[in-house]
PDB file of C-alpha atoms in Angstrom:
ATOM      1  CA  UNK A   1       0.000   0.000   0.000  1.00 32.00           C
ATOM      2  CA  UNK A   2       1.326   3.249  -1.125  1.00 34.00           C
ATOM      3  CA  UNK A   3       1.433   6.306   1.486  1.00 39.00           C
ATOM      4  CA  UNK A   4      -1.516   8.669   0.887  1.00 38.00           C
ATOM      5  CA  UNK A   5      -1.993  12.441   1.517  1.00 38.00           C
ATOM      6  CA  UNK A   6      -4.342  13.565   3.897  1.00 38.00           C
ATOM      7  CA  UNK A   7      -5.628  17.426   5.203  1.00 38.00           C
ATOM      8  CA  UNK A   8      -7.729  16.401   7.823  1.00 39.00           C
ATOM      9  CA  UNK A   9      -4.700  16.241  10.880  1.00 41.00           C
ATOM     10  CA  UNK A  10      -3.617  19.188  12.923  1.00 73.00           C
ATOM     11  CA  UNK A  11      -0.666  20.045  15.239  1.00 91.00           C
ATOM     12  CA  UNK A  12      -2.581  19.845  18.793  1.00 94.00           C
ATOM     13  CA  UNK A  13      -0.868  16.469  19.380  1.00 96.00           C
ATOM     14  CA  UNK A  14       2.605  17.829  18.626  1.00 96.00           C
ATOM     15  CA  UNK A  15       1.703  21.414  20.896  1.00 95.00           C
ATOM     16  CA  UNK A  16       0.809  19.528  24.010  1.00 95.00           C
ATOM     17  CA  UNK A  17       4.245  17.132  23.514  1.00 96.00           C
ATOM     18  CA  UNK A  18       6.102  20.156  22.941  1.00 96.00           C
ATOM     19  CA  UNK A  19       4.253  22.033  25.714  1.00 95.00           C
ATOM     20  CA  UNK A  20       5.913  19.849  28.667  1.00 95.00           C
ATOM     21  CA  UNK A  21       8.841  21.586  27.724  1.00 96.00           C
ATOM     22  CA  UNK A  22       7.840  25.327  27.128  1.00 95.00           C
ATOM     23  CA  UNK A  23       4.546  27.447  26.891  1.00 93.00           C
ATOM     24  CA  UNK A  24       3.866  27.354  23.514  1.00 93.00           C
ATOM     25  CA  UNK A  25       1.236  30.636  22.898  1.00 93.00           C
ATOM     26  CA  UNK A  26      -2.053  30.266  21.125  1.00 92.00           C
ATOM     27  CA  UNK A  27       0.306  32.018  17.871  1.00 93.00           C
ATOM     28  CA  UNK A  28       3.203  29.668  17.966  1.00 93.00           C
ATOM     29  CA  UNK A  29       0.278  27.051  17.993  1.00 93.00           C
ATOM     30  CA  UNK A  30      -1.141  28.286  14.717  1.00 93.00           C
ATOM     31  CA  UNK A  31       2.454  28.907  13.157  1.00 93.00           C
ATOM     32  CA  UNK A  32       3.364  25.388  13.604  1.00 94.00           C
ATOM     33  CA  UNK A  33      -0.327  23.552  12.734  1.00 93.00           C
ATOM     34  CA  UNK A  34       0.052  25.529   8.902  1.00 93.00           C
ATOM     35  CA  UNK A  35       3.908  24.432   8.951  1.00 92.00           C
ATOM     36  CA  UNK A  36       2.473  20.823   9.302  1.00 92.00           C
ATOM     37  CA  UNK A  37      -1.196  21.271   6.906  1.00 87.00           C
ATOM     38  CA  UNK A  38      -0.112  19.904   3.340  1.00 87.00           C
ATOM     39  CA  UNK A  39       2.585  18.082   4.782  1.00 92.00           C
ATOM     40  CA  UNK A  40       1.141  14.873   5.965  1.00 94.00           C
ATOM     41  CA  UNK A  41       1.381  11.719   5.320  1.00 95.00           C
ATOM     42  CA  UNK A  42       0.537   7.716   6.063  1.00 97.00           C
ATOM     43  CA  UNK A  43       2.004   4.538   6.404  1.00 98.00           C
ATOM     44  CA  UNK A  44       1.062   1.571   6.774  1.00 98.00           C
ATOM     45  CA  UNK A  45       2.383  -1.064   9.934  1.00 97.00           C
ATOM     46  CA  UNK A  46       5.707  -2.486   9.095  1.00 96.00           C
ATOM     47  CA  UNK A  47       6.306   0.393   6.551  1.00 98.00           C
ATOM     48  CA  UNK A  48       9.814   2.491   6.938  1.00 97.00           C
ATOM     49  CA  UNK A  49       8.927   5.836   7.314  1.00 97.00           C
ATOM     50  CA  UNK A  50      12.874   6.365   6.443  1.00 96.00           C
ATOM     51  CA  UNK A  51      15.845   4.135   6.077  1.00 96.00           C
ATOM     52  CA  UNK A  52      18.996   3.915   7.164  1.00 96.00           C
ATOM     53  CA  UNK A  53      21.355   6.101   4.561  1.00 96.00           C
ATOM     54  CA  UNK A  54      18.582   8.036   3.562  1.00 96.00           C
ATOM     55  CA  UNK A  55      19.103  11.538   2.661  1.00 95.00           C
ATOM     56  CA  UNK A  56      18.891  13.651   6.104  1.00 95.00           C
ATOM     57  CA  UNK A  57      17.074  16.516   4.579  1.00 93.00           C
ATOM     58  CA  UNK A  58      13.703  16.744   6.229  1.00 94.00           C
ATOM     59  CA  UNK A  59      11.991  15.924   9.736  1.00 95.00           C
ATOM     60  CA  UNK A  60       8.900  13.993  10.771  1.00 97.00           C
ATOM     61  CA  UNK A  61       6.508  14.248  13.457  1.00 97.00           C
ATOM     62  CA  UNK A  62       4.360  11.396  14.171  1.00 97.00           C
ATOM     63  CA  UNK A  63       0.439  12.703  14.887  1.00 96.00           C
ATOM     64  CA  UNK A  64      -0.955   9.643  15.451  1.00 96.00           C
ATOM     65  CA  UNK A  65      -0.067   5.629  15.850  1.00 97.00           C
ATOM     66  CA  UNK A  66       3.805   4.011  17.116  1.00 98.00           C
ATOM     67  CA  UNK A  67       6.862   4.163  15.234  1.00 98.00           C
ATOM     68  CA  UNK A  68      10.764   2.563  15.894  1.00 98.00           C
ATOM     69  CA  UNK A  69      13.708   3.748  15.753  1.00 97.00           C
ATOM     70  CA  UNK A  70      16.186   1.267  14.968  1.00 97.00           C
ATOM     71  CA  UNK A  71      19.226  -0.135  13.722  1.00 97.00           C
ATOM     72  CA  UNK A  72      19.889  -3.908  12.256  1.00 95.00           C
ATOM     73  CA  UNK A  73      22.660  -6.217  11.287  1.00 94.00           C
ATOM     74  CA  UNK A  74      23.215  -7.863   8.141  1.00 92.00           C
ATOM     75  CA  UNK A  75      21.791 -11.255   8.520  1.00 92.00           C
ATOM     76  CA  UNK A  76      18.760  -9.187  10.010  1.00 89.00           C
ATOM     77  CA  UNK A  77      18.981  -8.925  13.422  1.00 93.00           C
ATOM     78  CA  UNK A  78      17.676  -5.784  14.821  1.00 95.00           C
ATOM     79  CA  UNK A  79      17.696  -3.377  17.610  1.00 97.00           C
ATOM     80  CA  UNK A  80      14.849  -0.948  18.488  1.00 97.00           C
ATOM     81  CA  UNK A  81      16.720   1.622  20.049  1.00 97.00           C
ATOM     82  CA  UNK A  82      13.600   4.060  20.452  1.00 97.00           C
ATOM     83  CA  UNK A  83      10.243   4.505  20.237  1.00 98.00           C
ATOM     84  CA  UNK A  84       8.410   7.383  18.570  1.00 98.00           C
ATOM     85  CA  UNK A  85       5.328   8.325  19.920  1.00 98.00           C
ATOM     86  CA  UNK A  86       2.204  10.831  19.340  1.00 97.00           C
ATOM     87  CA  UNK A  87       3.202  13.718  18.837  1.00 97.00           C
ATOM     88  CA  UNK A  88       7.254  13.410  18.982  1.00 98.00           C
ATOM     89  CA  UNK A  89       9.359  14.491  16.557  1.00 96.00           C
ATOM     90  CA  UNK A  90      12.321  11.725  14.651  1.00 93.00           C
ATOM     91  CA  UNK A  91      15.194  14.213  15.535  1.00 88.00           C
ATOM     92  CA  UNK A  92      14.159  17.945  15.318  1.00 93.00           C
ATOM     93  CA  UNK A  93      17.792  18.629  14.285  1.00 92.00           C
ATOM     94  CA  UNK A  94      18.129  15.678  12.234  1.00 93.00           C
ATOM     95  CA  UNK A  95      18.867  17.477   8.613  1.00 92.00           C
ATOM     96  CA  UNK A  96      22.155  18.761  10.267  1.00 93.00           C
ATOM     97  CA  UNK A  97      23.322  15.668   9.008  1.00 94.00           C
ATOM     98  CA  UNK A  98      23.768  14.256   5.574  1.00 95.00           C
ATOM     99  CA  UNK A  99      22.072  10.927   6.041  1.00 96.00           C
ATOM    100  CA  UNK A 100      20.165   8.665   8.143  1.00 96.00           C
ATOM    101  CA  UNK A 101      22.409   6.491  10.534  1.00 95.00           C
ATOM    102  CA  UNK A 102      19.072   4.312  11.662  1.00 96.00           C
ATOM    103  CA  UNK A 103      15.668   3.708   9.924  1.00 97.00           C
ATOM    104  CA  UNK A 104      12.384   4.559  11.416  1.00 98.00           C
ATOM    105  CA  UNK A 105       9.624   1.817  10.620  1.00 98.00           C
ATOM    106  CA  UNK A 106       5.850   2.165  11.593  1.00 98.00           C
ATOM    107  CA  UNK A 107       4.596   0.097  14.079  1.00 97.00           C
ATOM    108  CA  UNK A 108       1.117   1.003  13.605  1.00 97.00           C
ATOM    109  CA  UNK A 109      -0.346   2.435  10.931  1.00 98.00           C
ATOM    110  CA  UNK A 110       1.079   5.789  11.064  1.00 97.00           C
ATOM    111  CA  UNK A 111      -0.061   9.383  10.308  1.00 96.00           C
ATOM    112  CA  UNK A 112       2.545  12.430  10.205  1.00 97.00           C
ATOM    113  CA  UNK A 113       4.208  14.966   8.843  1.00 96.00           C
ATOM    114  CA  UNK A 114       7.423  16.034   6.843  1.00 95.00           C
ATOM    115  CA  UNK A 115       8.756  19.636   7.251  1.00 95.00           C
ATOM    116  CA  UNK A 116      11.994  20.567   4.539  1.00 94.00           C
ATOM    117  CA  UNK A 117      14.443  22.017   6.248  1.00 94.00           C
ATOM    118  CA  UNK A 118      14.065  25.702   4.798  1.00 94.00           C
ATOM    119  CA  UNK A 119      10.127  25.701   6.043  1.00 93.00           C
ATOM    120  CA  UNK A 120      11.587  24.272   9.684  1.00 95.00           C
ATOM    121  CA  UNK A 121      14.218  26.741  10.161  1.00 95.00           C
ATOM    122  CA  UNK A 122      12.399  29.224   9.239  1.00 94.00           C
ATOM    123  CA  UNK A 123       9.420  28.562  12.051  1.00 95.00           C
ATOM    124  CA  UNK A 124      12.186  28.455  14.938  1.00 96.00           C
ATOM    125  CA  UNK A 125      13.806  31.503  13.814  1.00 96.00           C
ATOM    126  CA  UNK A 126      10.621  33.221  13.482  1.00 94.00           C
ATOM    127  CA  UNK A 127      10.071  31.897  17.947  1.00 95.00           C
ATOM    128  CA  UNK A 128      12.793  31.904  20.008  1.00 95.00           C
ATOM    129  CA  UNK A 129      10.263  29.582  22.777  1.00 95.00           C
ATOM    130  CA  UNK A 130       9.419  26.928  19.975  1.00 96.00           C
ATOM    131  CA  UNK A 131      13.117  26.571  18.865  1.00 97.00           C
ATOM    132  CA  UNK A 132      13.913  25.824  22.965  1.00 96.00           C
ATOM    133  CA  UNK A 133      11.232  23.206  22.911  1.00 96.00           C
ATOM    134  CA  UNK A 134      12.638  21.753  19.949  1.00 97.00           C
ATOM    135  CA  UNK A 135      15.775  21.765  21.377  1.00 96.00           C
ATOM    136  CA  UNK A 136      14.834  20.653  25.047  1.00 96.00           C
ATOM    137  CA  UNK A 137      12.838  17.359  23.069  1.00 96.00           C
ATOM    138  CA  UNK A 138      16.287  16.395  21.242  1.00 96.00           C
ATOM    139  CA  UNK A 139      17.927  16.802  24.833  1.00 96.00           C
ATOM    140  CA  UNK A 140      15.196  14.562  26.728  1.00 96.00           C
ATOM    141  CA  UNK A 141      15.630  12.043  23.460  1.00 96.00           C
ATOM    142  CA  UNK A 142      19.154  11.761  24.298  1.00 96.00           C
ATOM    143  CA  UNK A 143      18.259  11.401  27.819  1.00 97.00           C
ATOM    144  CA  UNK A 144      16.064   8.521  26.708  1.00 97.00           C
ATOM    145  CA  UNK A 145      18.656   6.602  25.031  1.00 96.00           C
ATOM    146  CA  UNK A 146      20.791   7.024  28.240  1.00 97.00           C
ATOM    147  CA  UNK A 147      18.244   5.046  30.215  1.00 97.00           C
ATOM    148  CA  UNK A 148      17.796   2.465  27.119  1.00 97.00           C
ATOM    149  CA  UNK A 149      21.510   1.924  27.324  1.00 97.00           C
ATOM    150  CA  UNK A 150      21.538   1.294  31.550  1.00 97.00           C
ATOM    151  CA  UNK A 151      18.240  -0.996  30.875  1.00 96.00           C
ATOM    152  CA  UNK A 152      20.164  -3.310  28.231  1.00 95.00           C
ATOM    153  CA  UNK A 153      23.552  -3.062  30.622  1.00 96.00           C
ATOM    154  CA  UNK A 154      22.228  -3.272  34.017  1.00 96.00           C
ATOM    155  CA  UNK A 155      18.652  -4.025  34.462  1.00 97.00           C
ATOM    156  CA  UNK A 156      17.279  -7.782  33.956  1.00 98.00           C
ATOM    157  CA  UNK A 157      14.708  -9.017  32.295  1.00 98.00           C
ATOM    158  CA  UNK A 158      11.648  -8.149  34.897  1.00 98.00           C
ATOM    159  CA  UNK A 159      12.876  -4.448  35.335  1.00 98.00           C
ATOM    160  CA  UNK A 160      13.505  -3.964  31.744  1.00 98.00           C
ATOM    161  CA  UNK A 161      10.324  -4.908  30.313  1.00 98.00           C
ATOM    162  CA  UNK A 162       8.376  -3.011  33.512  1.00 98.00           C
ATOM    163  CA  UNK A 163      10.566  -0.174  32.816  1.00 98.00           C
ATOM    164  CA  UNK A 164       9.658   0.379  29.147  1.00 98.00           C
ATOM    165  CA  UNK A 165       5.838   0.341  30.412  1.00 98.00           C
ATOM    166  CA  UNK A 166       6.717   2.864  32.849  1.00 98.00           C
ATOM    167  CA  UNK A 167       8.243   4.964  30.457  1.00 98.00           C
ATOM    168  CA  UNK A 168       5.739   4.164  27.540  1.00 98.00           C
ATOM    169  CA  UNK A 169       2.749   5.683  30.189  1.00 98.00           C
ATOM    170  CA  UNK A 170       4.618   9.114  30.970  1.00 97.00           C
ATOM    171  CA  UNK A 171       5.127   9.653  27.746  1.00 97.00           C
ATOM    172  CA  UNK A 172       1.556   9.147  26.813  1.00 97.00           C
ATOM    173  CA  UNK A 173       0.360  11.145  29.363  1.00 95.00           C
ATOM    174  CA  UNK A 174       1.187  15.012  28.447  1.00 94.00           C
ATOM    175  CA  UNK A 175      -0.202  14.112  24.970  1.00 95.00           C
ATOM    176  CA  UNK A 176      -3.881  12.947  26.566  1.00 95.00           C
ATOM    177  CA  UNK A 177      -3.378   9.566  25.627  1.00 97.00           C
ATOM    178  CA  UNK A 178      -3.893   8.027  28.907  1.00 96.00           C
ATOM    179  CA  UNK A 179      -7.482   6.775  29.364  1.00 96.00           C
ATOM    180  CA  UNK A 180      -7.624   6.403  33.388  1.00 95.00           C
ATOM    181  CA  UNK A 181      -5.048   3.728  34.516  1.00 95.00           C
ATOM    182  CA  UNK A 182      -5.070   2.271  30.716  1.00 97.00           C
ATOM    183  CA  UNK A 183      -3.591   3.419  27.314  1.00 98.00           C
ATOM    184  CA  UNK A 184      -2.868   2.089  24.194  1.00 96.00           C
ATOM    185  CA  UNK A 185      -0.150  -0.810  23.963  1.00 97.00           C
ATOM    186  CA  UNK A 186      -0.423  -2.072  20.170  1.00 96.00           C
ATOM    187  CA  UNK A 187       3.087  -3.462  19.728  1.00 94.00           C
ATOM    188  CA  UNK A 188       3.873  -7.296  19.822  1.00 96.00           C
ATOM    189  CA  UNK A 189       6.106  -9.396  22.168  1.00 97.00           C
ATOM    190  CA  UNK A 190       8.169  -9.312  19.084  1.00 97.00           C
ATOM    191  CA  UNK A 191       8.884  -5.531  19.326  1.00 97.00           C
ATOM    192  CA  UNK A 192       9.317  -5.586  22.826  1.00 97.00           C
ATOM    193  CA  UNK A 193      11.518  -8.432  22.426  1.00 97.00           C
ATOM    194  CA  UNK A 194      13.879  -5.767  20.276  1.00 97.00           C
ATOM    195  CA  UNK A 195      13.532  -2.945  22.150  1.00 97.00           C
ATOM    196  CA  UNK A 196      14.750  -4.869  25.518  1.00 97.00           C
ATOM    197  CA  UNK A 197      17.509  -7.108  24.207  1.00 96.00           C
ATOM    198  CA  UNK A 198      15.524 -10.501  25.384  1.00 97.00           C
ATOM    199  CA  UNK A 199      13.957 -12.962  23.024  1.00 97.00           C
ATOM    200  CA  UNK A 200      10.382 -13.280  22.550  1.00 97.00           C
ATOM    201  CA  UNK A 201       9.981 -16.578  25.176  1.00 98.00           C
ATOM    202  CA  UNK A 202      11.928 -14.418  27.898  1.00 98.00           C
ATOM    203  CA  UNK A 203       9.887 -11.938  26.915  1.00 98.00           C
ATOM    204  CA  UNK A 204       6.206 -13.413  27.224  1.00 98.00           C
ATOM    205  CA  UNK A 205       7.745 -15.056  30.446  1.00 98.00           C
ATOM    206  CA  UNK A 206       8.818 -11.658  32.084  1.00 98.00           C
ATOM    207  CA  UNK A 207       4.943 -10.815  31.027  1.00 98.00           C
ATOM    208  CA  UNK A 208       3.173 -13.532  32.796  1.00 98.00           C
ATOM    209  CA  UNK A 209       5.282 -12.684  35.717  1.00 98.00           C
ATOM    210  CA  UNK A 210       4.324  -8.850  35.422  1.00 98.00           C
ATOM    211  CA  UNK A 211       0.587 -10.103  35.175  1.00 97.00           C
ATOM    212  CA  UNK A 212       0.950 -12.618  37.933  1.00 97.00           C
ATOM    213  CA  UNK A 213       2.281 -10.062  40.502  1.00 97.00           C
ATOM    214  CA  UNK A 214      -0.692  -8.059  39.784  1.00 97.00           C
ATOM    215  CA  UNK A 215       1.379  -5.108  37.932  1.00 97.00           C
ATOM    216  CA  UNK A 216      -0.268  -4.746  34.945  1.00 98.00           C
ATOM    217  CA  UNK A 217      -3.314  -6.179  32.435  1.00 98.00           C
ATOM    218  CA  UNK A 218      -2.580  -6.899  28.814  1.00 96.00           C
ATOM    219  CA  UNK A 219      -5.336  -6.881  26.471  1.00 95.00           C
ATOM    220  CA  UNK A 220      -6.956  -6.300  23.575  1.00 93.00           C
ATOM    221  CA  UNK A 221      -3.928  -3.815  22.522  1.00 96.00           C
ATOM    222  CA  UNK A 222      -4.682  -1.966  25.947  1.00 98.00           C
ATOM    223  CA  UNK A 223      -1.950  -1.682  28.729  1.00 98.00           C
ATOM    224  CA  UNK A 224      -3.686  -1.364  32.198  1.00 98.00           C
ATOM    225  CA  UNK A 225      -1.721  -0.392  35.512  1.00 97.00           C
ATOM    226  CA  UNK A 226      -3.571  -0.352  38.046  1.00 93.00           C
ATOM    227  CA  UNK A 227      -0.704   0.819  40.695  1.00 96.00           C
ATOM    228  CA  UNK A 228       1.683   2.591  38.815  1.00 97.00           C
ATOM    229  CA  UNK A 229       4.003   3.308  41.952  1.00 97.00           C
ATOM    230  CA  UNK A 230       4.094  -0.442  42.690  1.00 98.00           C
ATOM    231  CA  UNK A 231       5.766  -0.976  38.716  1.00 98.00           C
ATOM    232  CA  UNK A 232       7.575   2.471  39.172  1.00 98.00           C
ATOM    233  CA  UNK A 233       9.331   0.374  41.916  1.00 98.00           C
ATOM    234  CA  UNK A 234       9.580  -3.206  40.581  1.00 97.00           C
ATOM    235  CA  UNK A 235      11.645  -1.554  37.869  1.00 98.00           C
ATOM    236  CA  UNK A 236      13.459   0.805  39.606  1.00 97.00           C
ATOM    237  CA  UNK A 237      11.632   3.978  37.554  1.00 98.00           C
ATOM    238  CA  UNK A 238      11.938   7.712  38.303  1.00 96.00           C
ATOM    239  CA  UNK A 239      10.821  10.101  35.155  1.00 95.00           C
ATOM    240  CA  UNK A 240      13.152  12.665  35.660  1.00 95.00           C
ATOM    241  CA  UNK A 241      15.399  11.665  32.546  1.00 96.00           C
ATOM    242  CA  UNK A 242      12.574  12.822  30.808  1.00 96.00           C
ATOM    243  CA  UNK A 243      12.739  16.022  32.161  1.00 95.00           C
ATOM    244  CA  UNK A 244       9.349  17.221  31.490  1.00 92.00           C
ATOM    245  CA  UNK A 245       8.885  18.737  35.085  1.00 64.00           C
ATOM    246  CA  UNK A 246      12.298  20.628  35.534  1.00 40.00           C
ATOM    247  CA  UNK A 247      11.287  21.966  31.947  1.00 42.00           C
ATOM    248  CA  UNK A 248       7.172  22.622  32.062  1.00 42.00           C
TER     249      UNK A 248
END
C-alpha cells in the first residue's frame, strides 16, 4: 500500500508534547499547525517511514499511531533503540546531518508529517520559545537513550520490560493519551523483544510474571496499571530523565 496524503490532521498532538517543555502561545500554535497542513502523510504497519542512509534533509513528526527507531545487522537482526510516539518528533535537528544512521519503521499504521528544512528553520527563527522546545525534546531524546543503554547493561529481564511500560505511560500522558489507569499498547512481544535485548519466550515469560504479581493487564492492545508506583518500583523507575517537570 502506497502512502496517501491527507488534510484532515492538525498540530494539537505535537503542541501539548512540545508544551511539557515550554509554553507554547495560542500564535506559535497556529504557526506550527500551517507548517504541518499539506505536509502529511501515512504509512502503513511495518512500513519504513525512512531508512537507514537516507538523505537527512527533512523531519517527521508522528500525529498519530507508534513508530521505531532502529538499527539492524546484516543477517537481520535488529535493535529498536527508540520509540516514537504521538506527537514526537524523529530528531528535530536531524537534517544537520547528511544521512540517516538508523531507519524509522511504523509500528502502527502511522499518520505524520514532513517539514523541509528551509520551512523548519524558518518557524524556529521566526520563535525563540518553539526553537527551545525543539531543542529541550532532542535533549530529553538523548536522555532517553541514556536510560535504554543502563536498561540493556544493568537491568534484567523483569525491570527492563516493567521499565519500558513505565516509560511508555509518561510519555503518553502530556499528549492525553492516557485513558484512566489504561492506554494504548499495540506493539507485539516481538517488538518488545527488540527494544529490551531478550527474546520473545523471555519476553512473554517476564509478562506472565508482570501479570501474575498483579502489575499490569494486557489486552486487547490496551496496557492497564492499576498501581503505577508499585511498577515504578519493581523496575526501579523515576521520570526525571525525561525532564518534562524541571522543563514545564
Amino acid at each position: 500500500m502506497s502512502m496517501g496524503r491527507t488534510g484532515d490532521r492538525t498540530a494539537d498532538v505535537v503542541i501539548r508534547r512540545l508544551s511539557v517543555f515550554r509554553k507554547i502561545s495560542p500564535q506559535t500554535a497556529a504557526a506550527l499547525d500551517d507548517a504541518i497542513r499539506g505536509r502529511i502523510t501515512t504509512a502503513v504497519a511495518g512500513q519504513e517511514l525512512v531508512t537507514e542512509g537516507d538523505p537527512a534533509d527533512r523531519l517527521r513528526m508522528i500525529l498519530s499511531g507508534w513508530a521505531a527507531r532502529y538499527k539492524s545487522l546484516e543477517d537481520g537482526r535488529r535493535q529498536i533503540v527508540n520509540l516514537v510516539l504521538p506527537g514526537e518528533t524523529c530528531d528535530a535537528q536531524i537534517y544537520l546531518l547528511k544521512h540517516m544512521d538508523h531507519s524509522i519503521s511504523a509500528l502502527t499504521p502511522v499518520v505524520y508529517a514532513e517539514i523541509e528544512r528551509e520551512r523548519f528553520e524558518a518557524l524556529i527563527a521566526a520563535d525563540r520559545v518553539l526553537a527551545e522546545a525543539f531543542w529541550c525534546e532532542t535533549l530529553s531524546d538523548a536522555a532517553i537513550q541514556r536510560e535504554w543503554t543502563l536498561n540493556l547493561g544493568r537491568r534484567d529481564a523483569y525491570e527492563r520490560v516493567a521499565h519500558l511500560l513505565c516509560e511508555v505511560v509518561e510519555r503518553l500522558r502530556p499528549v492525553g493519551l492516557l485513558d484512566g489507569d489504561s492506554c494504548a499498547f499495540p506493539i507485539t512481544q516481538t517488538d518488545l523483544a527488540d527494544a529490551t535485548g531478550l527474546s520473545v519466550v523471555h519476553v512473554n515469560r517476564t509478562l506472565q510474571e508482570l501479570r501474575s504479581a498483579g502489575l499490569i493487564v494486557l489486552r486487547e492492545r490496551t496496557l492497564t496499571v492499576h498501581d503505577l508506583k508499585a511498577l515504578k518500583d519493581a523496575a526501579l523507575f523515576t521520570p526525571d530523565y525525561l525532564h518534562y517537570q524541571a522543563l514545564s
